[in-house]
PDB file of C-alpha atoms in Angstrom:
ATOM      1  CA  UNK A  61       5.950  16.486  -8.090  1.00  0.00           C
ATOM      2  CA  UNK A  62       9.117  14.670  -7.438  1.00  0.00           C
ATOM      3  CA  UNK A  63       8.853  11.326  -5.935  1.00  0.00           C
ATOM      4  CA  UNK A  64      11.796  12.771  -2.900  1.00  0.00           C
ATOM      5  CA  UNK A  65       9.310  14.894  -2.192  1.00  0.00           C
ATOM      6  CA  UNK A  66       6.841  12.347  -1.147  1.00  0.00           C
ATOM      7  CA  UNK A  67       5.927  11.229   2.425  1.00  0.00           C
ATOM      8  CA  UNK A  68       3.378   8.205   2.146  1.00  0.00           C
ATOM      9  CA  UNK A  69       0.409   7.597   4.578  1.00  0.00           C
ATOM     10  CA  UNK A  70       1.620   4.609   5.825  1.00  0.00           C
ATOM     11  CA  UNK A  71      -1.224   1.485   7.259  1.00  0.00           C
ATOM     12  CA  UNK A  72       0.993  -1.347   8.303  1.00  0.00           C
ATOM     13  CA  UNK A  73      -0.780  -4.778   8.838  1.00  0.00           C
ATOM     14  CA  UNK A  74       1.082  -7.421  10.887  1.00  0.00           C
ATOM     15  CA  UNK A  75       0.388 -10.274  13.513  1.00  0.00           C
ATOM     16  CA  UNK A  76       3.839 -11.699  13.031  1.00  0.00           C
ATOM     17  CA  UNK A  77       6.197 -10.768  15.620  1.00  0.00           C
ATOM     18  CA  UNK A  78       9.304 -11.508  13.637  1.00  0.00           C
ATOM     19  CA  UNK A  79       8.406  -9.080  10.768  1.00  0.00           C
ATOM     20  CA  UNK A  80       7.231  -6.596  13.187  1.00  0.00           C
ATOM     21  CA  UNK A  81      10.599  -6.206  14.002  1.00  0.00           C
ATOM     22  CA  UNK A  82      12.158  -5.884  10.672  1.00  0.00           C
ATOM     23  CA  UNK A  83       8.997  -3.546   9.712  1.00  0.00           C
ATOM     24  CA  UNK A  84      10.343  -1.869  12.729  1.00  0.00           C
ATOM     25  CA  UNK A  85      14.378  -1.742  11.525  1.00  0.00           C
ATOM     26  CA  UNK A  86      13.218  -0.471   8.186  1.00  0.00           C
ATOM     27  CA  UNK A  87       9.549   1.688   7.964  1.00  0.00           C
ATOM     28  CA  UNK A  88       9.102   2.991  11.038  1.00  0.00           C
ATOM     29  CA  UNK A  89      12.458   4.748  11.111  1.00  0.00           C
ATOM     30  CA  UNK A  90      12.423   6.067   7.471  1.00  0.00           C
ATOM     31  CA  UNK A  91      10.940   9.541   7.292  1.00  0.00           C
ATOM     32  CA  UNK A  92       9.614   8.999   3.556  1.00  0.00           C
ATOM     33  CA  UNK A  93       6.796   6.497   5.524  1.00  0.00           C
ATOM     34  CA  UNK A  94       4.184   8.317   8.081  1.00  0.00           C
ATOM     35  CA  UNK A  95       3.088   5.143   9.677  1.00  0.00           C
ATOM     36  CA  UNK A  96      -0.234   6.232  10.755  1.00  0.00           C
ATOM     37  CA  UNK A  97      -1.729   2.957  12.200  1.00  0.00           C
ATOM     38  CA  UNK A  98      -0.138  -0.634  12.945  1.00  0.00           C
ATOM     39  CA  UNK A  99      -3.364  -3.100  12.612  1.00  0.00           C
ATOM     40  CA  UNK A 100      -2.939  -6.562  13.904  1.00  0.00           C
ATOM     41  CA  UNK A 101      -5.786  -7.745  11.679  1.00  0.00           C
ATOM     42  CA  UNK A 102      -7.734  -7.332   8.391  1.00  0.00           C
ATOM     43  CA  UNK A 103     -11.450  -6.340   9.893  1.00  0.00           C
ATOM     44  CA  UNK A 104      -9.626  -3.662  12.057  1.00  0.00           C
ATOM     45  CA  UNK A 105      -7.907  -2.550   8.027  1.00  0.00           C
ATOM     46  CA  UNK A 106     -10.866  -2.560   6.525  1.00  0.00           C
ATOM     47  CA  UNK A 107     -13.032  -0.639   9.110  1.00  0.00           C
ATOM     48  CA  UNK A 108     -10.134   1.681   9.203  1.00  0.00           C
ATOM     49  CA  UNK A 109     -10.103   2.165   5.277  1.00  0.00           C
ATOM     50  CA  UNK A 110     -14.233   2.204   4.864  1.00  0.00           C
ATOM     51  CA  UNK A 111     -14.688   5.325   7.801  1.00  0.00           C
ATOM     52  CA  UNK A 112     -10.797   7.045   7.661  1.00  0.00           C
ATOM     53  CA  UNK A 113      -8.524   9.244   5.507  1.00  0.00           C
ATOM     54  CA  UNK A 114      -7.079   8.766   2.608  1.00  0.00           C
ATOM     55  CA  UNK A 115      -4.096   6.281   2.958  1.00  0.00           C
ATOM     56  CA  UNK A 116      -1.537   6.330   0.608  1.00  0.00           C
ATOM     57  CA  UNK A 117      -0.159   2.949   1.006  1.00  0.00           C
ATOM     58  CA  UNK A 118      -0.666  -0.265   2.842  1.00  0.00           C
ATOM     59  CA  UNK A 119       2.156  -2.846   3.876  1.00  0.00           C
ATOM     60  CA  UNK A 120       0.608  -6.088   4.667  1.00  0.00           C
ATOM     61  CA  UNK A 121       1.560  -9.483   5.476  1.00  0.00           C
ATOM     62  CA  UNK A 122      -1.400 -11.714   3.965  1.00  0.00           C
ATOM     63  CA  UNK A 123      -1.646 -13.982   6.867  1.00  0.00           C
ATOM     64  CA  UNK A 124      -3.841 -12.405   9.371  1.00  0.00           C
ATOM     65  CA  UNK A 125      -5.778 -14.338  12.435  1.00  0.00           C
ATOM     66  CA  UNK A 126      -8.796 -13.382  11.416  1.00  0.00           C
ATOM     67  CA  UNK A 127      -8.874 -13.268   7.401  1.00  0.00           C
ATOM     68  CA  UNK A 128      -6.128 -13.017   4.448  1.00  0.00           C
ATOM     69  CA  UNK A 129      -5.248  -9.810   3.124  1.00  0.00           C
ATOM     70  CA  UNK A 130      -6.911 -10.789   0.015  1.00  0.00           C
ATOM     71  CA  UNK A 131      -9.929 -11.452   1.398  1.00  0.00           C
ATOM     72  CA  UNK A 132     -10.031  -8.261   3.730  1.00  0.00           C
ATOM     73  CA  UNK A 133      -9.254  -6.603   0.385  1.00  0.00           C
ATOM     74  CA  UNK A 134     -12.398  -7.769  -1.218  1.00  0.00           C
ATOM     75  CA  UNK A 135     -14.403  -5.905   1.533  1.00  0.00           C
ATOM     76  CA  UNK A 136     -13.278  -2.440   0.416  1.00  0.00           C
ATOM     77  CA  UNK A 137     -14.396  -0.553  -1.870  1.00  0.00           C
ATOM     78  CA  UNK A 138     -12.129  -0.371  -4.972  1.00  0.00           C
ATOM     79  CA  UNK A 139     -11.420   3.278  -4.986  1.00  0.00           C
ATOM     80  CA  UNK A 140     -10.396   3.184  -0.786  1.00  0.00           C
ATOM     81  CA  UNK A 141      -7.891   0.715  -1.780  1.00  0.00           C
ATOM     82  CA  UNK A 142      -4.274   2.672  -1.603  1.00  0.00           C
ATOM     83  CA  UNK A 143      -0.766   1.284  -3.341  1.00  0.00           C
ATOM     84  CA  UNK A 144       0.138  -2.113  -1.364  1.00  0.00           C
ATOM     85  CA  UNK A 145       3.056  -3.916  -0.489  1.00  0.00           C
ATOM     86  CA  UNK A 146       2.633  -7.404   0.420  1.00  0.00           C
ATOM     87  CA  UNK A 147       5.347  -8.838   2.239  1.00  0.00           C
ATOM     88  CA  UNK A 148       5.459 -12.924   3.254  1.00  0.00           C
ATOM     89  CA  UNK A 149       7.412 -16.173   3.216  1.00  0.00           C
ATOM     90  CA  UNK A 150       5.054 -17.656   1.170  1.00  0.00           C
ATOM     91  CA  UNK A 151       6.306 -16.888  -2.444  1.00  0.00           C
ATOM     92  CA  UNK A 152       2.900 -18.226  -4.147  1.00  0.00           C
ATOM     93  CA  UNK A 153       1.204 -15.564  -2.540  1.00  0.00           C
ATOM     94  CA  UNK A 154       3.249 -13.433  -5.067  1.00  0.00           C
ATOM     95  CA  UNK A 155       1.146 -14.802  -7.537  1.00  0.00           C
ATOM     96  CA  UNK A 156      -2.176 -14.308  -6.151  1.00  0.00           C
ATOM     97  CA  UNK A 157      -0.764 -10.776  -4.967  1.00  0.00           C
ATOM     98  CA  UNK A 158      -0.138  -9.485  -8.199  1.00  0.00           C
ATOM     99  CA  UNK A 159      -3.397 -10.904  -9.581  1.00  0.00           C
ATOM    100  CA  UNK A 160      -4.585  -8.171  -6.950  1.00  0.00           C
ATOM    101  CA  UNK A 161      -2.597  -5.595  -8.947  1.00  0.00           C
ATOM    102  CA  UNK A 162      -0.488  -4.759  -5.475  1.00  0.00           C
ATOM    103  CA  UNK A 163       2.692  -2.622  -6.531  1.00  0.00           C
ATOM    104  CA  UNK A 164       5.131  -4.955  -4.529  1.00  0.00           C
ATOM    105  CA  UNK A 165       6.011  -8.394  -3.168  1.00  0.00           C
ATOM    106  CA  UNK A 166       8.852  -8.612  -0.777  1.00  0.00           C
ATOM    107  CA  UNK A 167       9.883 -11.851   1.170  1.00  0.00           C
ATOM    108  CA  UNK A 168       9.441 -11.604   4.972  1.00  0.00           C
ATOM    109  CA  UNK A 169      13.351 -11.134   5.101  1.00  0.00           C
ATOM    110  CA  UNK A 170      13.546  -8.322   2.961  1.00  0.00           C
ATOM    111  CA  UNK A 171      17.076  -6.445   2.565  1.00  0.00           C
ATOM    112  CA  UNK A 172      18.266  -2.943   2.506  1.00  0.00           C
ATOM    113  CA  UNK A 173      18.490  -3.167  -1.334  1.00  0.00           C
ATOM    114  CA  UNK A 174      15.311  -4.900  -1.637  1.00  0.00           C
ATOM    115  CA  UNK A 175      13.733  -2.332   0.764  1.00  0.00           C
ATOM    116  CA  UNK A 176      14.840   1.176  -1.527  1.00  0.00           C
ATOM    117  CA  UNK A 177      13.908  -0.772  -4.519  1.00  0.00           C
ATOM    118  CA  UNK A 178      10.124  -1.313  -3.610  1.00  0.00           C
ATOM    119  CA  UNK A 179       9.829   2.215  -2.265  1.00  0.00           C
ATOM    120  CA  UNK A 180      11.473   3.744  -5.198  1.00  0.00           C
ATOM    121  CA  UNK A 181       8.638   1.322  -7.370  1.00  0.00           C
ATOM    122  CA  UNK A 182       5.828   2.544  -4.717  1.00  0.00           C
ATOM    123  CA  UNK A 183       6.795   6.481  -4.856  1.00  0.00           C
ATOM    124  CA  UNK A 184       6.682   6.225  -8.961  1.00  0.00           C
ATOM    125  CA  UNK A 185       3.383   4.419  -9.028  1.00  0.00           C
ATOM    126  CA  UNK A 186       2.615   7.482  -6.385  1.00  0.00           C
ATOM    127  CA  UNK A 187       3.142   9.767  -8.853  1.00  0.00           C
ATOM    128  CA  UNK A 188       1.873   8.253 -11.708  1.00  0.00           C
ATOM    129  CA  UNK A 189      -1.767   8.287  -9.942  1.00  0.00           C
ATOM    130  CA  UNK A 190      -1.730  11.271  -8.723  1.00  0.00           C
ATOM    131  CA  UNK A 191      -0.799  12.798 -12.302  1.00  0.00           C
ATOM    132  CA  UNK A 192      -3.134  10.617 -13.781  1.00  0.00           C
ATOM    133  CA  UNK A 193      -6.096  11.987 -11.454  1.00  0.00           C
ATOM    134  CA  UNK A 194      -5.100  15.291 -12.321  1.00  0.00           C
ATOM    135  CA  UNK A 195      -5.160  15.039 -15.801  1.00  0.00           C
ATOM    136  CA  UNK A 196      -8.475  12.934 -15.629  1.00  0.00           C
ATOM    137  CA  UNK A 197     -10.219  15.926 -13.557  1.00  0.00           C
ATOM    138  CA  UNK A 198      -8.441  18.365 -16.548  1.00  0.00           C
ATOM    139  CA  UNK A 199      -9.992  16.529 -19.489  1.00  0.00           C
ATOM    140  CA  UNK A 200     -13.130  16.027 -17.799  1.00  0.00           C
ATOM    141  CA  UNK A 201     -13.361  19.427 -17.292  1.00  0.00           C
ATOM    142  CA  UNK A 202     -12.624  20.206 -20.937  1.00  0.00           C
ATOM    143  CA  UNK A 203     -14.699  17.383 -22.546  1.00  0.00           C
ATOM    144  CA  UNK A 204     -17.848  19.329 -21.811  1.00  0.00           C
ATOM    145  CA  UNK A 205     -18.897  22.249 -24.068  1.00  0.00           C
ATOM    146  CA  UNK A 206     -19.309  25.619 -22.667  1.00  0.00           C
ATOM    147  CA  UNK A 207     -22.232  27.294 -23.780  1.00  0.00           C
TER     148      UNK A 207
END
């Protein structure tokens, strides 16, 4: 599994006009991302991610009307919860974001550069997982004795 090959099932969580637009420019237009629903806020994420497919990633801003991303977080269960990319002004939200163990923090005015760079850290971390899974279900499967 390559990480080209990869198209990622895409929830994107916004109420901020502004980035909507450069989510817009940038996701929405790049065919590696399969947006598959824009949210406005976290209860509509995380009765989405409770009852829904499997999501591969989630790009967030962490200041939603109704809760914070970290909070909505907190009301899913652990293994629901895809690869995330926070994206804010706020730069101490990195902090808090990462205690989270999200793969990426990008400032609300994110560039080009900046842009690849997080996808390119998002598709490895993609792969990784996925690998990992398979190798788990492998040894599993060959830790018990056959009789």
């Amino acid at each position: 599994m390559s990480p080209d090959d990869i198209t990622l099932r895409t929830v994107v969580v916004n109420a901020d006009n502004r980035l909507q637009r450069h989510l817009q420019k940038f996701i929405v237009a790049d065919k590696r991302i399969d947006v598959i629903r824009f949210f406005k806020t976290g209860r509509q994420m995380v009765n989405y991610m409770r009852s829904n497919e499997e999501i591969d990633l989630i790009v967030i801003n962490p200041e939603l009307p109704d809760t914070s991303a970290f909070e909505a977080f907190q009301m899913i269960p652990k293994e629901r919860i895809p690869l995330i990319v926070m994206i804010s002004e706020r730069h101490d939200y990195a902090y808090f974001a990462y205690q989270m163990d999200v793969t990426d923090f990008l400032d609300m005015l994110f560039t080009r550069p900046e842009y690849e760079l997080s996808l390119n850290k998002v598709q490895r971390e993609f792969v990784i997982r996925r690998l990992f899974s398979e190798w788990s279900d492998i040894w599993h499967f060959a830790s018990y004795p056959t009789y």
